[in-house]
Short mmCIF file of C-alpha atoms and ligand atoms in Angstrom, two decimals:
data_model
loop_
_atom_site.label_atom_id
_atom_site.label_comp_id
_atom_site.label_asym_id
_atom_site.label_seq_id
_atom_site.Cartn_x
_atom_site.Cartn_y
_atom_site.Cartn_z
CA MET A 69 -6.83 -2.06 4.90
CA LYS A 70 -9.00 -3.86 2.11
CA GLY A 71 -7.87 -7.09 0.71
CA SER A 72 -5.41 -7.78 3.35
CA LEU A 73 -5.39 -9.92 6.78
CA LYS A 74 -4.22 -8.74 9.61
CA ILE A 75 -1.44 -11.05 10.90
CA GLY A 76 -0.04 -9.11 13.86
CA LYS A 77 2.02 -6.21 16.00
CA ILE A 78 5.88 -6.21 15.38
CA PHE A 79 6.96 -2.58 17.39
CA GLY A 80 3.75 -1.50 17.92
CA ILE A 81 3.64 -1.71 13.56
CA PRO A 82 0.40 -3.96 12.42
CA ILE A 83 1.59 -5.92 9.63
CA TYR A 84 -0.84 -7.51 6.44
CA ILE A 85 -0.87 -10.00 4.41
CA ASN A 86 -1.96 -9.01 1.15
CA TYR A 87 -4.67 -12.05 -0.58
CA THR A 88 -2.39 -11.86 -3.01
CA TRP A 89 0.48 -13.04 -1.39
CA PHE A 90 -0.60 -16.37 -1.17
CA ILE A 91 -0.74 -16.39 -4.53
CA ILE A 92 3.30 -16.27 -4.23
CA PHE A 93 3.48 -18.51 -1.56
CA ALA A 94 1.56 -21.38 -2.90
CA PHE A 95 3.75 -21.48 -5.96
CA MET A 96 7.09 -20.73 -4.67
CA ALA A 97 6.67 -23.81 -1.90
CA VAL A 98 5.15 -25.52 -4.36
CA VAL A 99 7.95 -24.70 -7.78
CA LEU A 100 10.96 -25.46 -5.00
CA SER A 101 9.64 -28.67 -3.73
CA VAL A 102 8.59 -30.84 -6.73
CA ASN A 103 10.71 -28.60 -9.42
CA TYR A 104 14.12 -27.26 -7.37
CA PHE A 105 15.39 -29.43 -4.62
CA PRO A 106 14.40 -32.51 -6.77
CA SER A 107 17.03 -31.17 -9.13
CA TYR A 108 19.42 -30.72 -6.94
CA VAL A 109 18.86 -33.67 -4.26
CA ASP A 110 17.80 -36.69 -5.73
CA ASN A 111 17.25 -39.22 -3.33
CA TRP A 112 15.30 -37.60 -0.55
CA ILE A 113 11.72 -38.81 0.56
CA PRO A 114 8.45 -36.33 -1.26
CA LEU A 115 8.25 -35.65 2.59
CA VAL A 116 11.64 -33.98 2.58
CA TYR A 117 10.87 -31.97 -0.04
CA TRP A 118 7.65 -30.47 1.07
CA ALA A 119 8.77 -30.05 3.70
CA LEU A 120 11.96 -28.22 3.29
CA GLY A 121 9.93 -26.28 0.33
CA ILE A 122 7.09 -24.65 2.70
CA CYS A 123 10.62 -23.78 5.53
CA THR A 124 11.58 -21.77 2.85
CA SER A 125 8.98 -19.56 1.52
CA ILE A 126 8.55 -19.29 5.46
CA LEU A 127 11.95 -17.85 5.81
CA PHE A 128 11.48 -16.18 2.05
CA PHE A 129 8.06 -14.26 3.98
CA VAL A 130 10.30 -13.87 7.27
CA SER A 131 13.10 -12.47 5.18
CA LEU A 132 10.77 -10.01 3.61
CA LEU A 133 9.63 -8.98 6.34
CA ILE A 134 12.87 -7.88 8.43
CA HIS A 135 13.62 -5.90 4.99
CA GLU A 136 10.14 -4.08 5.99
CA LEU A 137 11.18 -3.45 9.55
CA ALA A 138 15.00 -2.41 8.59
CA HIS A 139 13.44 0.26 6.55
CA SER A 140 10.90 0.98 9.39
CA PHE A 141 13.11 0.57 12.05
CA VAL A 142 15.24 3.70 10.34
CA SER A 143 12.05 5.94 9.87
CA ILE A 144 11.55 5.45 13.54
CA LYS A 145 14.25 6.61 14.53
CA LYS A 146 13.66 9.12 12.36
CA GLY A 147 10.57 11.15 14.28
CA ILE A 148 8.36 9.21 10.76
CA PRO A 149 5.61 7.01 12.23
CA VAL A 150 5.18 4.17 9.93
CA LYS A 151 1.63 3.30 10.21
CA SER A 152 1.74 -0.90 9.06
CA ILE A 153 3.14 -3.12 6.89
CA THR A 154 1.98 -5.01 3.84
CA LEU A 155 3.25 -8.18 2.37
CA PHE A 156 2.14 -8.53 -1.46
CA ILE A 157 2.87 -10.37 -4.40
CA PHE A 158 5.86 -8.68 -5.50
CA GLY A 159 6.93 -8.12 -1.30
CA GLY A 160 6.33 -5.83 0.92
CA VAL A 161 5.81 -2.59 1.59
CA ALA A 162 5.94 -0.19 5.00
CA HIS A 163 3.36 2.50 4.84
CA ILE A 164 5.13 5.73 6.15
CA SER A 165 2.76 8.22 7.77
CA ARG A 166 4.37 11.11 6.06
CA GLU A 167 7.84 11.64 3.55
CA ALA A 168 11.32 11.83 5.08
CA LYS A 169 12.45 16.61 5.64
CA LYS A 170 15.76 15.65 4.50
CA PRO A 171 17.46 14.17 1.84
CA SER A 172 19.73 12.52 4.33
CA SER A 173 16.60 10.70 6.18
CA GLU A 174 15.81 9.35 3.06
CA LEU A 175 18.76 7.91 1.81
CA MET A 176 19.20 6.07 5.54
CA MET A 177 15.52 4.74 5.12
CA ALA A 178 15.36 3.52 1.80
CA LEU A 179 18.62 1.94 2.04
CA ALA A 180 18.58 0.31 5.19
CA GLY A 181 15.79 -2.57 3.44
CA PRO A 182 18.70 -4.31 0.87
CA LEU A 183 21.27 -3.62 3.79
CA SER A 184 19.34 -6.01 5.72
CA SER A 185 18.41 -8.25 2.69
CA VAL A 186 22.53 -8.17 2.05
CA LEU A 187 23.20 -8.99 6.42
CA LEU A 188 20.80 -12.16 5.53
CA SER A 189 22.49 -12.66 2.39
CA GLY A 190 25.42 -13.60 4.65
CA ILE A 191 23.83 -15.03 7.70
CA PHE A 192 22.11 -17.23 5.87
CA TYR A 193 25.28 -18.95 3.04
CA GLY A 194 27.26 -19.14 6.65
CA ILE A 195 24.55 -21.51 7.62
CA HIS A 196 24.85 -22.85 4.25
CA LEU A 197 28.67 -23.32 4.44
CA LEU A 198 28.74 -24.87 8.22
CA THR A 199 25.60 -27.15 7.47
CA SER A 200 27.22 -28.67 4.27
CA GLY A 201 27.60 -32.43 4.21
CA VAL A 202 26.92 -32.51 7.81
CA PHE A 203 23.42 -31.84 7.04
CA GLU A 204 22.39 -31.22 3.98
CA PRO A 205 18.76 -30.53 3.63
CA VAL A 206 19.74 -27.24 5.54
CA ALA A 207 22.38 -26.84 3.38
CA VAL A 208 20.48 -26.64 0.72
CA MET A 209 17.89 -24.51 1.55
CA ALA A 210 20.20 -21.92 3.43
CA GLY A 211 22.22 -21.50 -0.17
CA TYR A 212 18.58 -20.85 -1.61
CA LEU A 213 17.82 -17.96 0.97
CA ALA A 214 21.27 -17.00 1.10
CA TRP A 215 20.86 -16.52 -3.04
CA ILE A 216 17.34 -14.88 -3.14
CA ASN A 217 18.51 -12.21 -0.24
CA LEU A 218 20.93 -11.04 -2.38
CA PHE A 219 18.81 -11.82 -5.39
CA LEU A 220 16.13 -9.17 -3.97
CA ALA A 221 18.64 -6.35 -2.56
CA CYS A 222 20.30 -6.13 -5.98
CA PHE A 223 16.44 -6.28 -7.44
CA ASN A 224 15.41 -3.45 -4.84
CA MET A 225 18.87 -1.51 -5.87
CA ILE A 226 18.01 -0.99 -9.84
CA PRO A 227 17.44 3.12 -9.41
CA GLY A 228 13.46 3.12 -11.05
CA TYR A 229 11.02 4.89 -7.87
CA PRO A 230 9.11 3.29 -5.86
CA LEU A 231 11.91 0.58 -5.93
CA ASP A 232 14.77 1.36 -3.33
CA GLY A 233 17.34 2.17 -5.93
CA GLY A 234 14.34 4.64 -7.30
CA ARG A 235 14.21 6.54 -3.55
CA VAL A 236 18.00 5.61 -2.99
CA PHE A 237 18.92 7.94 -6.48
CA ARG A 238 16.09 10.71 -5.01
CA SER A 239 17.28 11.71 -2.31
CA LEU A 240 20.94 11.97 -4.14
CA TYR A 241 19.96 13.96 -6.71
CA TRP A 242 17.73 15.95 -4.38
CA MET A 243 20.93 16.44 -2.10
CA LEU A 244 22.72 17.82 -4.85
CA THR A 245 20.26 20.50 -6.08
CA GLY A 246 18.51 20.80 -3.37
CA ASN A 247 15.25 20.53 -5.34
CA TYR A 248 12.70 18.22 -3.99
CA LYS A 249 9.91 18.19 -6.20
CA LYS A 250 12.38 17.58 -9.09
CA ALA A 251 13.55 15.04 -7.41
CA THR A 252 10.48 13.24 -7.38
CA ARG A 253 9.67 13.87 -11.09
CA VAL A 254 12.85 12.99 -11.99
CA ALA A 255 12.93 9.44 -10.19
CA CYS A 256 9.48 8.61 -11.14
CA ILE A 257 10.31 8.92 -15.19
CA ALA A 258 13.94 7.15 -14.05
CA GLY A 259 10.64 3.64 -12.42
CA ARG A 260 9.32 4.30 -15.88
CA ILE A 261 11.87 4.28 -18.23
CA ILE A 262 13.50 0.76 -16.25
CA SER A 263 10.03 -0.32 -16.56
CA TYR A 264 9.53 0.07 -20.35
CA ILE A 265 13.39 -1.68 -20.66
CA PHE A 266 11.83 -4.07 -18.63
CA ILE A 267 8.43 -5.06 -20.56
CA THR A 268 10.66 -4.93 -23.86
CA GLY A 269 13.20 -7.42 -22.72
CA GLY A 270 10.68 -9.59 -21.61
CA VAL A 271 8.58 -9.49 -25.47
CA PHE A 272 12.31 -9.41 -26.95
CA ILE A 273 13.53 -12.82 -24.65
CA THR A 274 10.06 -15.15 -25.06
CA ILE A 275 10.17 -13.80 -29.27
CA ARG A 276 13.88 -14.65 -30.24
CA TYR A 277 14.53 -17.44 -27.65
CA ASN A 278 11.52 -18.84 -27.28
CA LEU A 279 11.93 -18.43 -22.98
CA TRP A 280 7.69 -18.19 -21.98
CA THR A 281 8.11 -18.04 -18.53
CA THR A 282 11.77 -15.58 -18.06
CA GLY A 283 10.43 -13.47 -20.63
CA LEU A 284 7.13 -12.83 -19.41
CA SER A 285 7.95 -12.42 -15.45
CA LEU A 286 9.96 -9.49 -17.00
CA SER A 287 7.36 -7.88 -18.95
CA PHE A 288 4.68 -8.43 -16.03
CA VAL A 289 7.57 -7.41 -13.67
CA GLY A 290 7.72 -4.45 -15.35
CA TRP A 291 4.08 -3.61 -16.11
CA PHE A 292 3.92 -3.65 -12.01
CA LEU A 293 6.91 -1.27 -11.73
CA ASN A 294 5.01 1.50 -14.54
CA VAL A 295 2.00 1.02 -12.24
CA ALA A 296 3.74 1.46 -9.58
CA ALA A 297 5.65 4.46 -10.87
CA SER A 298 2.85 6.17 -12.65
CA GLY A 299 1.41 5.99 -9.75
CA SER A 300 3.94 7.28 -7.60
CA TYR A 301 4.28 9.67 -10.34
CA ARG A 302 0.39 11.28 -10.50
CA ASN A 303 0.36 11.30 -5.90
CA ALA A 304 3.59 13.61 -6.17
CA GLU A 305 2.10 15.81 -8.41
CA LEU A 306 -1.86 15.63 -5.96
CA ARG A 307 0.57 16.25 -3.05
CA ASP A 308 2.18 19.80 -5.34
CA SER A 309 -0.60 20.52 -5.93
CA LEU A 310 -2.44 20.58 -2.71
CA GLY A 311 0.44 22.31 -0.93
CA GLY A 312 -0.63 24.24 2.16
CA VAL A 313 -3.73 23.79 1.73
CA ILE A 314 -5.87 22.94 5.21
CA ALA A 315 -9.26 21.77 5.57
CA SER A 316 -10.69 25.24 6.24
CA ASP A 317 -9.82 25.91 2.52
CA ILE A 318 -11.97 23.13 0.72
CA ILE A 319 -15.15 22.59 3.51
CA ILE A 320 -18.65 22.67 2.43
CA ARG A 321 -20.90 24.04 4.59
CA ASP A 322 -24.09 23.06 2.86
CA TYR A 323 -25.08 20.34 4.66
CA LEU A 324 -27.77 18.35 5.41
CA SER A 325 -28.84 16.80 9.10
CA ILE A 326 -31.42 14.58 9.53
CA SER A 327 -32.86 12.48 12.69
CA PRO A 328 -32.65 9.78 14.04
CA ALA A 329 -36.31 9.19 13.97
CA LEU A 330 -37.10 8.91 10.23
CA THR A 331 -37.60 5.76 8.83
CA LEU A 332 -35.26 4.70 5.94
CA LYS A 333 -38.85 5.66 4.05
CA GLN A 334 -38.86 9.82 4.95
CA VAL A 335 -35.45 9.68 3.72
CA HIS A 336 -35.72 7.62 0.46
CA VAL A 337 -38.45 10.90 -0.32
CA TYR A 338 -35.17 12.89 0.31
CA ILE A 339 -32.97 12.27 -1.68
CA MET A 340 -35.66 12.02 -4.50
CA HIS A 341 -36.38 15.72 -3.66
CA THR A 342 -32.99 16.70 -3.04
CA GLY A 343 -30.66 14.83 -5.48
CA ARG A 344 -28.65 14.18 -2.18
CA LEU A 345 -27.16 10.83 -0.97
CA PHE A 346 -25.21 12.19 2.21
CA PHE A 347 -26.23 13.51 5.38
CA LEU A 348 -25.45 13.80 8.99
CA VAL A 349 -27.85 12.11 11.85
CA THR A 350 -28.10 14.63 14.70
CA ASP A 351 -30.04 15.35 17.66
CA ASN A 352 -29.76 19.02 19.04
CA ASP A 353 -26.16 19.72 17.21
CA SER A 354 -24.35 16.83 18.61
CA LEU A 355 -23.17 14.73 15.92
CA LEU A 356 -24.15 11.02 16.02
CA GLY A 357 -22.99 9.33 12.77
CA SER A 358 -24.23 9.02 8.59
CA MET A 359 -26.19 8.07 6.42
CA ALA A 360 -24.95 6.58 2.97
CA LEU A 361 -26.04 5.15 0.20
CA GLU A 362 -24.13 1.90 1.27
CA ASN A 363 -26.74 2.17 4.80
CA PHE A 364 -29.11 2.25 2.44
CA LYS A 365 -27.78 -1.00 0.36
CA SER A 366 -27.63 -2.59 3.78
CA VAL A 367 -31.51 -3.00 4.24
CA PRO A 368 -33.73 -4.53 1.57
CA GLN A 369 -36.55 -1.84 0.41
CA GLU A 370 -39.64 -3.98 1.27
CA LEU A 371 -37.94 -3.08 5.50
CA TRP A 372 -38.01 0.92 4.44
CA GLU A 373 -41.19 1.94 6.07
CA THR A 374 -40.26 0.33 9.16
CA THR A 375 -36.42 0.83 9.52
CA LYS A 376 -34.91 3.71 11.51
CA VAL A 377 -31.93 5.92 10.60
CA GLY A 378 -30.56 5.30 14.23
CA GLN A 379 -30.54 1.48 12.97
CA VAL A 380 -28.25 1.81 10.61
CA MET A 381 -26.01 4.62 10.43
CA THR A 382 -22.72 4.24 10.20
CA HIS A 383 -22.00 5.73 14.30
CA ALA A 384 -20.07 8.82 15.30
CA ASP A 385 -17.80 7.15 16.75
CA GLU A 386 -16.44 5.17 13.84
CA MET A 387 -16.32 8.04 11.46
CA GLN A 388 -12.50 9.37 11.04
CA LEU A 389 -13.26 13.31 12.20
CA ILE A 390 -11.53 16.03 10.96
CA HIS A 391 -10.17 19.34 12.45
CA LEU A 392 -10.34 22.76 10.24
CA GLU A 393 -6.42 23.18 10.71
CA ASP A 394 -5.67 19.89 8.85
CA ASP A 395 -3.32 19.02 6.17
CA ALA A 396 -5.42 18.72 2.42
CA VAL A 397 -2.61 15.76 2.09
CA ASN A 398 -3.42 14.44 4.94
CA ILE A 399 -6.34 14.04 4.87
CA LEU A 400 -6.81 12.28 1.50
CA GLU A 401 -4.30 9.77 2.51
CA LYS A 402 -7.28 9.05 5.69
CA MET A 403 -9.63 8.58 2.98
CA ASP A 404 -7.19 5.80 1.52
CA ASP A 405 -6.31 4.26 4.01
CA VAL A 406 -10.43 4.07 5.65
CA GLY A 407 -11.77 4.15 2.41
CA ALA A 408 -13.82 6.58 2.63
CA SER A 409 -14.89 9.25 0.26
CA ARG A 410 -16.28 12.37 3.26
CA MET A 411 -15.32 13.22 6.23
CA VAL A 412 -17.13 15.87 8.68
CA VAL A 413 -15.10 18.71 9.75
CA VAL A 414 -15.54 19.00 13.40
CA ASP A 415 -15.05 21.59 15.86
CA GLY A 416 -12.31 21.54 19.16
CA ASP A 417 -15.95 20.39 20.84
CA ASN A 418 -16.56 17.60 19.05
CA GLY A 419 -19.29 20.12 17.30
CA ILE A 420 -20.39 20.18 13.59
CA LEU A 421 -18.69 22.69 10.77
CA GLY A 422 -19.09 20.97 7.56
CA LEU A 423 -17.79 18.06 5.07
CA ILE A 424 -15.22 17.51 3.36
CA THR A 425 -15.14 14.75 0.26
CA ARG A 426 -12.84 13.77 -2.19
CA ASP A 427 -14.56 15.06 -5.24
CA ASN A 428 -14.12 18.74 -4.00
CA LEU A 429 -10.34 17.54 -2.94
CA MET A 430 -9.79 16.41 -5.98
CA ARG A 431 -11.14 18.99 -8.15
CA PHE A 432 -9.51 21.29 -6.21
CA ALA A 433 -6.58 20.09 -6.46
CA GLN A 434 -6.42 19.57 -10.83
CA VAL A 435 -8.29 23.34 -10.75
CA ARG A 436 -4.70 24.41 -8.85
CA SER A 437 -1.98 21.78 -10.88
CA GLU A 438 -3.69 23.61 -13.83
CA LEU A 439 -2.79 26.66 -13.09
CA GLY A 440 -0.19 26.08 -11.83
CA THR A 441 0.26 26.53 -8.36
ZN1 ZN B 521 12.83 -2.47 0.11
#
């Protein structure tokens, strides 16, 4: 995954931290250590504030992770595998491999996260009560964590897709009407309406009450929600228009293959003549790898005459191969996951059948949506 660092695996699910998360982590630790904790208790040494600030930020991170694990756990129980969990600037995302087949499954998956946050809030509140007056640093920290987990649960229950509340809303709508497509559309529209309320509310607070930090934060959250809701909407449309399409419908059988023994200079001539930028590297019809623009760019031009295709190609075992009966929506997800713009279609014995390109897939989806599949 791009821009993310893998930190480990829990229940077999890879856990990633997006780099934006470090910004929020540092920001939170500083604000807590310099501002929040000193305003509560004023006679501790700075080291205690900093230790508390960092511990609280780490426990907040663990809380977010538990929230996402709760979603993932229910998802796996419902038979839907979870590919990964990524923690980023506003929280986390569990990458569920496909949508739920039943509204009740989606409802339970969506509720699991906020429920776990409420539970955590209760546990931290219990610790706060037990340590109050006994060990103040822990009491202050637990009190803060109780509050922020409760906030997290409430914020996530805002009924705009793709927030958890939006998923709850979608599943209920889906349950009542039996119409999954319409439920998704309505939940995405709700997400956008809520995002505009946040944005305009933030601007209003900034101008009317001169509360810059609060106002701008609200607008920023609104903007983020808007991007997420619009993205989900487009995604839903795309899924709709690719419904029922499989690889054999969109395969491009006209591909060019080259030998690994060619030099880059020779391939360059080939490119200039054909205008094609992608080649399969083969030896007696068996796939060895692929050669695209990025493979070329890794070698300085003066070495093109002496460098062979076999030395710089992407090897077949690093390539994602697909089959004729694979679902177009899944192929697109695979491409997104690995950041690929093309994939090779093979038969049962890994014999090459053709290519699927992202451009072609998108064009196909667009035509279908314009003609109203
Ligand atoms: Zn959630």
